[in-house]
XYZ file of C-alpha atoms in Angstrom:
391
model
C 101.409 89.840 107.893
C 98.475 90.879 109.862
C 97.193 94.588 108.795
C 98.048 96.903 112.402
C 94.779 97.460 114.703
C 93.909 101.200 114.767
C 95.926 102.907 117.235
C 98.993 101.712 114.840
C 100.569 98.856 115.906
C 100.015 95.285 115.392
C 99.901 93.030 118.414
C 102.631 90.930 119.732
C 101.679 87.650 120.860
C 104.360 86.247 123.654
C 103.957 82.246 123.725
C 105.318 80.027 126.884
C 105.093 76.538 127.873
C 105.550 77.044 131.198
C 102.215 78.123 134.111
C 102.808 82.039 134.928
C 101.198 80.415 138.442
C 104.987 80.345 139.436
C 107.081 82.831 138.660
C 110.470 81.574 138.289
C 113.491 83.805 136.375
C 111.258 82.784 132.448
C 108.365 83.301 133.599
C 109.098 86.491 135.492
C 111.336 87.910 132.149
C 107.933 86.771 130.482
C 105.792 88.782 132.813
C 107.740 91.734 132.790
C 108.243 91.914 128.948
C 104.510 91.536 128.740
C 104.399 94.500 131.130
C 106.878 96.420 129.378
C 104.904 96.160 125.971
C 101.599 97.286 126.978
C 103.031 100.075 129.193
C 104.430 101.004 125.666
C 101.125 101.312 124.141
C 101.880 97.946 122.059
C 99.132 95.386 121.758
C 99.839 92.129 123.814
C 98.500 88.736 123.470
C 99.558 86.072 126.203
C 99.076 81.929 125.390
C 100.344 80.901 127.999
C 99.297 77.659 130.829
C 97.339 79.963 133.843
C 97.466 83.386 132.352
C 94.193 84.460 134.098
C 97.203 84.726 136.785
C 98.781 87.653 135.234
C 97.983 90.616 137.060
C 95.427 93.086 135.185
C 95.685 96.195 134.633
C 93.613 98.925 133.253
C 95.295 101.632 132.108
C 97.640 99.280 130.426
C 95.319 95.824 129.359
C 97.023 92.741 128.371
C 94.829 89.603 126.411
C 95.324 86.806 128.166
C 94.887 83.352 126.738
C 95.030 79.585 128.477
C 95.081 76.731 126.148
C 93.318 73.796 127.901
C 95.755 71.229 130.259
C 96.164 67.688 129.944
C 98.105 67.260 133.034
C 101.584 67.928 133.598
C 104.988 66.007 133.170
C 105.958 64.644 136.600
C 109.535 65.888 138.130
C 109.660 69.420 135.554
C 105.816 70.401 136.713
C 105.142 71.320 133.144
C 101.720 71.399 132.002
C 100.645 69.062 130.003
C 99.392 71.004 126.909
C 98.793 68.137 123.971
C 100.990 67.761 120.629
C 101.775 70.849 118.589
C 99.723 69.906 115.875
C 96.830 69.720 118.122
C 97.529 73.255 119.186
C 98.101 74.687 116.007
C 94.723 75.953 115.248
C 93.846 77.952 118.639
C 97.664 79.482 117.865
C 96.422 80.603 114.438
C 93.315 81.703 115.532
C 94.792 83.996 118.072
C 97.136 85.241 115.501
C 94.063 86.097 113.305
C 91.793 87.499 116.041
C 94.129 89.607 117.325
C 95.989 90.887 114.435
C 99.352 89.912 115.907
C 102.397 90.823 113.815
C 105.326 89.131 115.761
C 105.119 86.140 117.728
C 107.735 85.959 120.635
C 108.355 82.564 122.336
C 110.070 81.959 125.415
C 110.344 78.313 125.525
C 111.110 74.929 124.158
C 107.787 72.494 123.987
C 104.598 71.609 122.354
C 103.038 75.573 122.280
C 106.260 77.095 121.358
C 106.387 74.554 118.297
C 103.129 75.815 117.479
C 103.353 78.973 117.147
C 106.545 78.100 114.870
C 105.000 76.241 112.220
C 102.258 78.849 112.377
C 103.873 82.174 112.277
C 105.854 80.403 109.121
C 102.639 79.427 107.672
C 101.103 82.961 108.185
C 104.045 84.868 107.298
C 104.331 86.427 111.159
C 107.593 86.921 112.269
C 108.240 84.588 115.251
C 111.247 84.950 117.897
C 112.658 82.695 120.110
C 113.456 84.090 123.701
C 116.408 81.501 125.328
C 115.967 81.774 129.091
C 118.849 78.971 129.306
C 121.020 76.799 126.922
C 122.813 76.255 129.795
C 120.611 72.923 130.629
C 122.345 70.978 133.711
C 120.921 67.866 135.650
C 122.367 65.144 137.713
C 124.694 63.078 135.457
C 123.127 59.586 137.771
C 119.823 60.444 135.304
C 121.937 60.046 132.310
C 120.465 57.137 130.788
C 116.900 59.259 131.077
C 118.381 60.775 127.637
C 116.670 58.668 125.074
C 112.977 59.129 126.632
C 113.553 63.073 127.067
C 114.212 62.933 123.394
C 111.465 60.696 122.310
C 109.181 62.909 124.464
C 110.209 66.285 122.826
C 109.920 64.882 119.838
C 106.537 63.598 120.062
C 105.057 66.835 121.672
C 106.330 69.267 119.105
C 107.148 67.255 116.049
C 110.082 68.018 115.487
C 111.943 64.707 114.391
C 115.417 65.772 113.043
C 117.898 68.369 113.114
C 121.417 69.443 115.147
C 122.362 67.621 118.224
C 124.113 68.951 121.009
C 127.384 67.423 122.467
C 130.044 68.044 125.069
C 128.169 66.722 127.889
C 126.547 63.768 129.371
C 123.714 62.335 127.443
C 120.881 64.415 128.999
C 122.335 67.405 129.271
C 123.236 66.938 125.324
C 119.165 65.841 124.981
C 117.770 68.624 127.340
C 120.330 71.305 124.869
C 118.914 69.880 121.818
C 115.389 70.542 122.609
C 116.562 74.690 123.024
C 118.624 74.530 119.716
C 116.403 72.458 117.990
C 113.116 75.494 118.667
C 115.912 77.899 118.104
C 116.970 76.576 114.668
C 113.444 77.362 113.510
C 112.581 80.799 114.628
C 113.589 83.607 112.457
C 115.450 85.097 114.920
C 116.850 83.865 118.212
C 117.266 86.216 121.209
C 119.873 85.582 123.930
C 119.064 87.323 127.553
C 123.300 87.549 127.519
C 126.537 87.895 125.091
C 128.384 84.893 126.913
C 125.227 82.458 125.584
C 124.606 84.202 122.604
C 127.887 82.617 121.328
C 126.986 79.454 122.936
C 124.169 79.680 120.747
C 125.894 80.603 117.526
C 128.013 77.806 118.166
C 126.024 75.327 117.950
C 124.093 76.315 115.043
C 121.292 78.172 116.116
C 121.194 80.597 113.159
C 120.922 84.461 113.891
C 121.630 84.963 117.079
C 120.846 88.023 119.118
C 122.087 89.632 122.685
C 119.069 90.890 123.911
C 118.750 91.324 127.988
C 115.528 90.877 129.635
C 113.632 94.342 130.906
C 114.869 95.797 134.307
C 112.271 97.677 136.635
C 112.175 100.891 136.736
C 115.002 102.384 138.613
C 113.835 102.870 142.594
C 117.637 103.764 144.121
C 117.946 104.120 147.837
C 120.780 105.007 149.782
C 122.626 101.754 151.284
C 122.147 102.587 155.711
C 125.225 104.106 157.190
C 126.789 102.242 159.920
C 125.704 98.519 160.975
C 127.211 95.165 159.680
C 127.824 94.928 155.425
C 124.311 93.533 154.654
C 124.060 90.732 151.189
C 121.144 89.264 149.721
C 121.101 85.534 147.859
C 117.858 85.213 146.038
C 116.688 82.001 143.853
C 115.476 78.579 143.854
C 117.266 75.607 145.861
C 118.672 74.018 142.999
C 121.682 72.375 142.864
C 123.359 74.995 140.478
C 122.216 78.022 142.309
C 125.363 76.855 144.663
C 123.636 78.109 148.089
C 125.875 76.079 149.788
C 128.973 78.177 148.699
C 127.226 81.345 149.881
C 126.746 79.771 153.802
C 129.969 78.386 153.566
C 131.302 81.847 152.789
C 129.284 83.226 155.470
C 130.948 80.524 158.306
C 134.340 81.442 156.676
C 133.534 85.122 157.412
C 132.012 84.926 160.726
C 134.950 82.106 161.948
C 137.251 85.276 160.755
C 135.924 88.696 161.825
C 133.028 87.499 164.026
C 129.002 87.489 163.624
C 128.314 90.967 163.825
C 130.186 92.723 161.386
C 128.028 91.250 157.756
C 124.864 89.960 157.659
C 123.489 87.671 154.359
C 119.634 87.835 154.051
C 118.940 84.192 151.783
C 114.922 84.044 150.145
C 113.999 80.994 148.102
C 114.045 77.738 150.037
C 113.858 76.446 154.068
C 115.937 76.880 156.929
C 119.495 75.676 156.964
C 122.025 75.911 159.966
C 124.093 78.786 159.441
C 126.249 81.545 161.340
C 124.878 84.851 160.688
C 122.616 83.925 157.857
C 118.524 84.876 158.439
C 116.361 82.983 156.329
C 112.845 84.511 154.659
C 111.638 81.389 152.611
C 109.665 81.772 149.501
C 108.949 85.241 149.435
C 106.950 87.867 146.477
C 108.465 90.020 144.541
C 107.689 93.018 146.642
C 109.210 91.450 149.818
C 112.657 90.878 147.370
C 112.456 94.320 146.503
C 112.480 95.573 150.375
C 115.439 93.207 150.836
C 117.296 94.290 148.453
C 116.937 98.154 149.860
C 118.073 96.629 152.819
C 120.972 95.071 151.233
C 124.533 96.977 150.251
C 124.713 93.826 147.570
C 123.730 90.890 145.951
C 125.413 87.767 145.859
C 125.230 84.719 142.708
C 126.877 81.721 143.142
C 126.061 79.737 140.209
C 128.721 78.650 137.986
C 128.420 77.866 134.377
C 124.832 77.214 134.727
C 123.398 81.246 134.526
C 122.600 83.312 131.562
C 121.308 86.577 133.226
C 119.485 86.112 136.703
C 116.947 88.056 136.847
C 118.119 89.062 140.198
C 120.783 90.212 138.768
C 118.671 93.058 136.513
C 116.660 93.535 140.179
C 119.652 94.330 142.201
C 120.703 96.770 139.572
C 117.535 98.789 139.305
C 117.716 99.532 142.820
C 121.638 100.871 142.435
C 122.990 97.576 144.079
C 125.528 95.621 142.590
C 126.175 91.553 142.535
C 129.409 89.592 143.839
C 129.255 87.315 141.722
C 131.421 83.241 141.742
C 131.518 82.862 138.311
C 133.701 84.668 136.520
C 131.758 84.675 133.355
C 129.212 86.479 134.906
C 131.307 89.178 136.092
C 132.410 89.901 132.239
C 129.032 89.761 131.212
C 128.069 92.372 133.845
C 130.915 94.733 133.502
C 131.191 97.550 135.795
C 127.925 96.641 137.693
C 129.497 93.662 139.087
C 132.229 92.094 141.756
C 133.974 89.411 140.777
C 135.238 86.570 143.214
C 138.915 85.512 143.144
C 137.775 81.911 143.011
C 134.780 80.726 142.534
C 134.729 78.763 145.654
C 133.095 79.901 149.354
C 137.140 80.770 150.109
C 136.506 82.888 146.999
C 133.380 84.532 148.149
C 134.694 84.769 151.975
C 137.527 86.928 150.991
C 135.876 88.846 148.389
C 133.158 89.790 151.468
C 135.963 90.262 154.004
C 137.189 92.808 151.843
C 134.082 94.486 150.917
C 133.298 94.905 155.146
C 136.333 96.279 155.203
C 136.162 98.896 153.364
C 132.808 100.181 151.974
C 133.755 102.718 149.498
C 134.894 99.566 147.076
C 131.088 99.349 146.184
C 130.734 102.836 145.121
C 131.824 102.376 141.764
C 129.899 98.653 141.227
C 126.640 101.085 142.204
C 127.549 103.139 139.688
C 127.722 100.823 136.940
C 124.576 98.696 138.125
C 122.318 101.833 138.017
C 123.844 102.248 134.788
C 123.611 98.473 133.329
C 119.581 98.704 134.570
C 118.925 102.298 133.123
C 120.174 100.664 129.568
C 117.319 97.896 130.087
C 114.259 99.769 131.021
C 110.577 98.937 129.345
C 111.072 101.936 126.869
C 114.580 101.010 125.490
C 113.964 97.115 125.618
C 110.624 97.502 123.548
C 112.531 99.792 121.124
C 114.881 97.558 120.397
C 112.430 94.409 119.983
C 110.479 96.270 117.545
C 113.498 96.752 115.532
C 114.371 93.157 115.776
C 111.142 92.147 114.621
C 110.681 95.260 111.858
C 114.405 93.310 110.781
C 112.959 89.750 109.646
């Protein structure tokens, strides 16, 4: 293992796939782990497509290192980064430059395979961050399975091992590619407890809970008065459900009337809907002043989610999440509000309730402000040094 640089500690390289030019829930764990690190003092090395875009920093300097692109896969918008074995070398000469000690990946493709096969040749540690094993697409691109596979394969090698079942064929092959990177990191690191096990399951070897770092807390007090305000942040994908939270919302306004709650959506365009105000794609900033605005969140993916990071958002500023599925609102505990159904009937009533009377959210604020305070920089890179001090 590489000797540590001379304030003490070695450097941790964090390795993704994916371009930190959009931030999407990985990328944005990645950022904000990176973050967390070097506001810890730690060393930190990013590989990563576009890291030039990370944001830099003084007082707190992160290394930031692009490998060259090739393109990028049509449909995923993944760069196109070249075989593993083609990237091996600038991965091991990062690893020696920069006397990195633990290598933390954080996704499933050609660079992650890299720095696999050369953290195991270097004796470096090497993690394996699992933003979703949850994989879900249409089941009409079904017979797509065989050519996923064949591309996986030829980008990082990898030419054997467990397959994943229980599902159509490409959302089997898209699982496989996660538990196939997973099976060869010393250590495997699960954002929640409920895909953890999932993990375990299947044979991915030592498995870890592990949440992704919160913010730092930055509580304000929900407005007094004025209609129950919610908040639906994410992409417009099909298993972000957004549809079940404007359904909700023309349940609720057919029922009690338009002025009495008000749902603030950010992440996609314009859809008719009663009492609904639309903000687009919006910065991080702009979520944060939403979600002051906001008495709660709302999630309405089901089975698809492993721990939105708008989830861990909502919580740092004291707000808790309804939340549709109902494995969710076990994972979350206290912080959360589960729905009765996890259906826009579901949702509506939950809401209806929750306009109704206000004090039922005073004990969800209490656990959310509790659930982030557990996940702050200083406790998450505590515990990742201990991981990695474990292999």
């Amino acid at each position: 293992m590489p000797e540590e640089d001379a304030a003490g500690s070695a450097a941790v390289l964090l390795v993704c796939d994916y371009s930190l030019k959009y931030l999407g829930g990985a990328q944005t764990a990645f950022v904000r782990q990176a973050e967390a690190l070097a506001g810890e003092g730690v060393p930190v090395v990013v590989l990563a497509p576009d890291a030039e875009a990370l944001s830099a920093d003084d007082e707190h300097p992160i290394t930031t290192i692009a490998p060259p692109r090739r393109g990028s896969i049509p449909v995923l918008d993944l760069p196109l980064l070249g075989r593993a074995r083609d990237l091996e070398p600038l991965v091991a000469a990062t690893v020696r430059r920069h006397g990195v000690g633990a290598i933390v990946i954080h996704s499933e493709f050609a660079l992650a395979s890299a720095a696999i096969a050369v953290g195991k040749r270097l004796g470096v540690p090497v993690l394996h961050t699992v933003h979703t094993f949850f994989w879900r697409a249409p089941a009409v691109l079904a017979p797509f399975a065989p050519l996923v596979s064949r591309v996986h394969s030829a980008l990082t090698g990898i030419r054997g091992g467990d397959r994943c079942s229980g599902s159509h064929p490409l959302n089997n092959a898209l699982r496989t590619m996660t538990l196939r990177i997973a099976q060869r990191a010393d250590i495997v690191l699960s954002p929640s407890r409920h895909q953890a096990q999932a993990l375990r399951d299947a044979g991915a070897g030592r498995v870890e809970a592990f949440s992704n770092v919160a913010q730092p807390l930055r509580v304000t007090e929900p407005s007094d008065g004025g209609p129950l305000r919610l908040l639906w942040v994410a992409r417009f994908a099909p298993e972000k459900r957004v549809e079940v939270a404007l359904d909700a919302m023309r349940r609720v306004v057919e029922r009690i009337g338009d002025t009495r709650v008000h749902l603030d959506v950010a992440g996609g365009t314009h859809r008719p809907a009663p009492g609904v105000s639309f903000h687009g794609t919006v910065s991080g900033e702009r979520v944060g002043e939403l979600m002051d605005a906001a008495d709660a969140a709302l999630i309405t993916s089901l089975g698809f989610d492993n721990q939105p990071m708008v989830a861990l958002e909502a919580f740092a500023h004291g707000r808790p999440v309804i939340v549709s599925d109902p494995v969710l609102a076990t994972e979350f505990g206290d912080a959360a509000i589960g729905t009765p159904t996890s259906d826009a009937e579901g949702l509506a009533e939950s809401i209806i309730r929750l306009e109704a009377d206000r004090s039922l959210l005073d004990a969800p604020r209490q656990g959310a402000l509790v659930y982030a305070r557990d996940r702050v920089a200083a406790a998450h890179v505590a515990r990742l040094q201990e991981l990695i001090a474990s292999v």
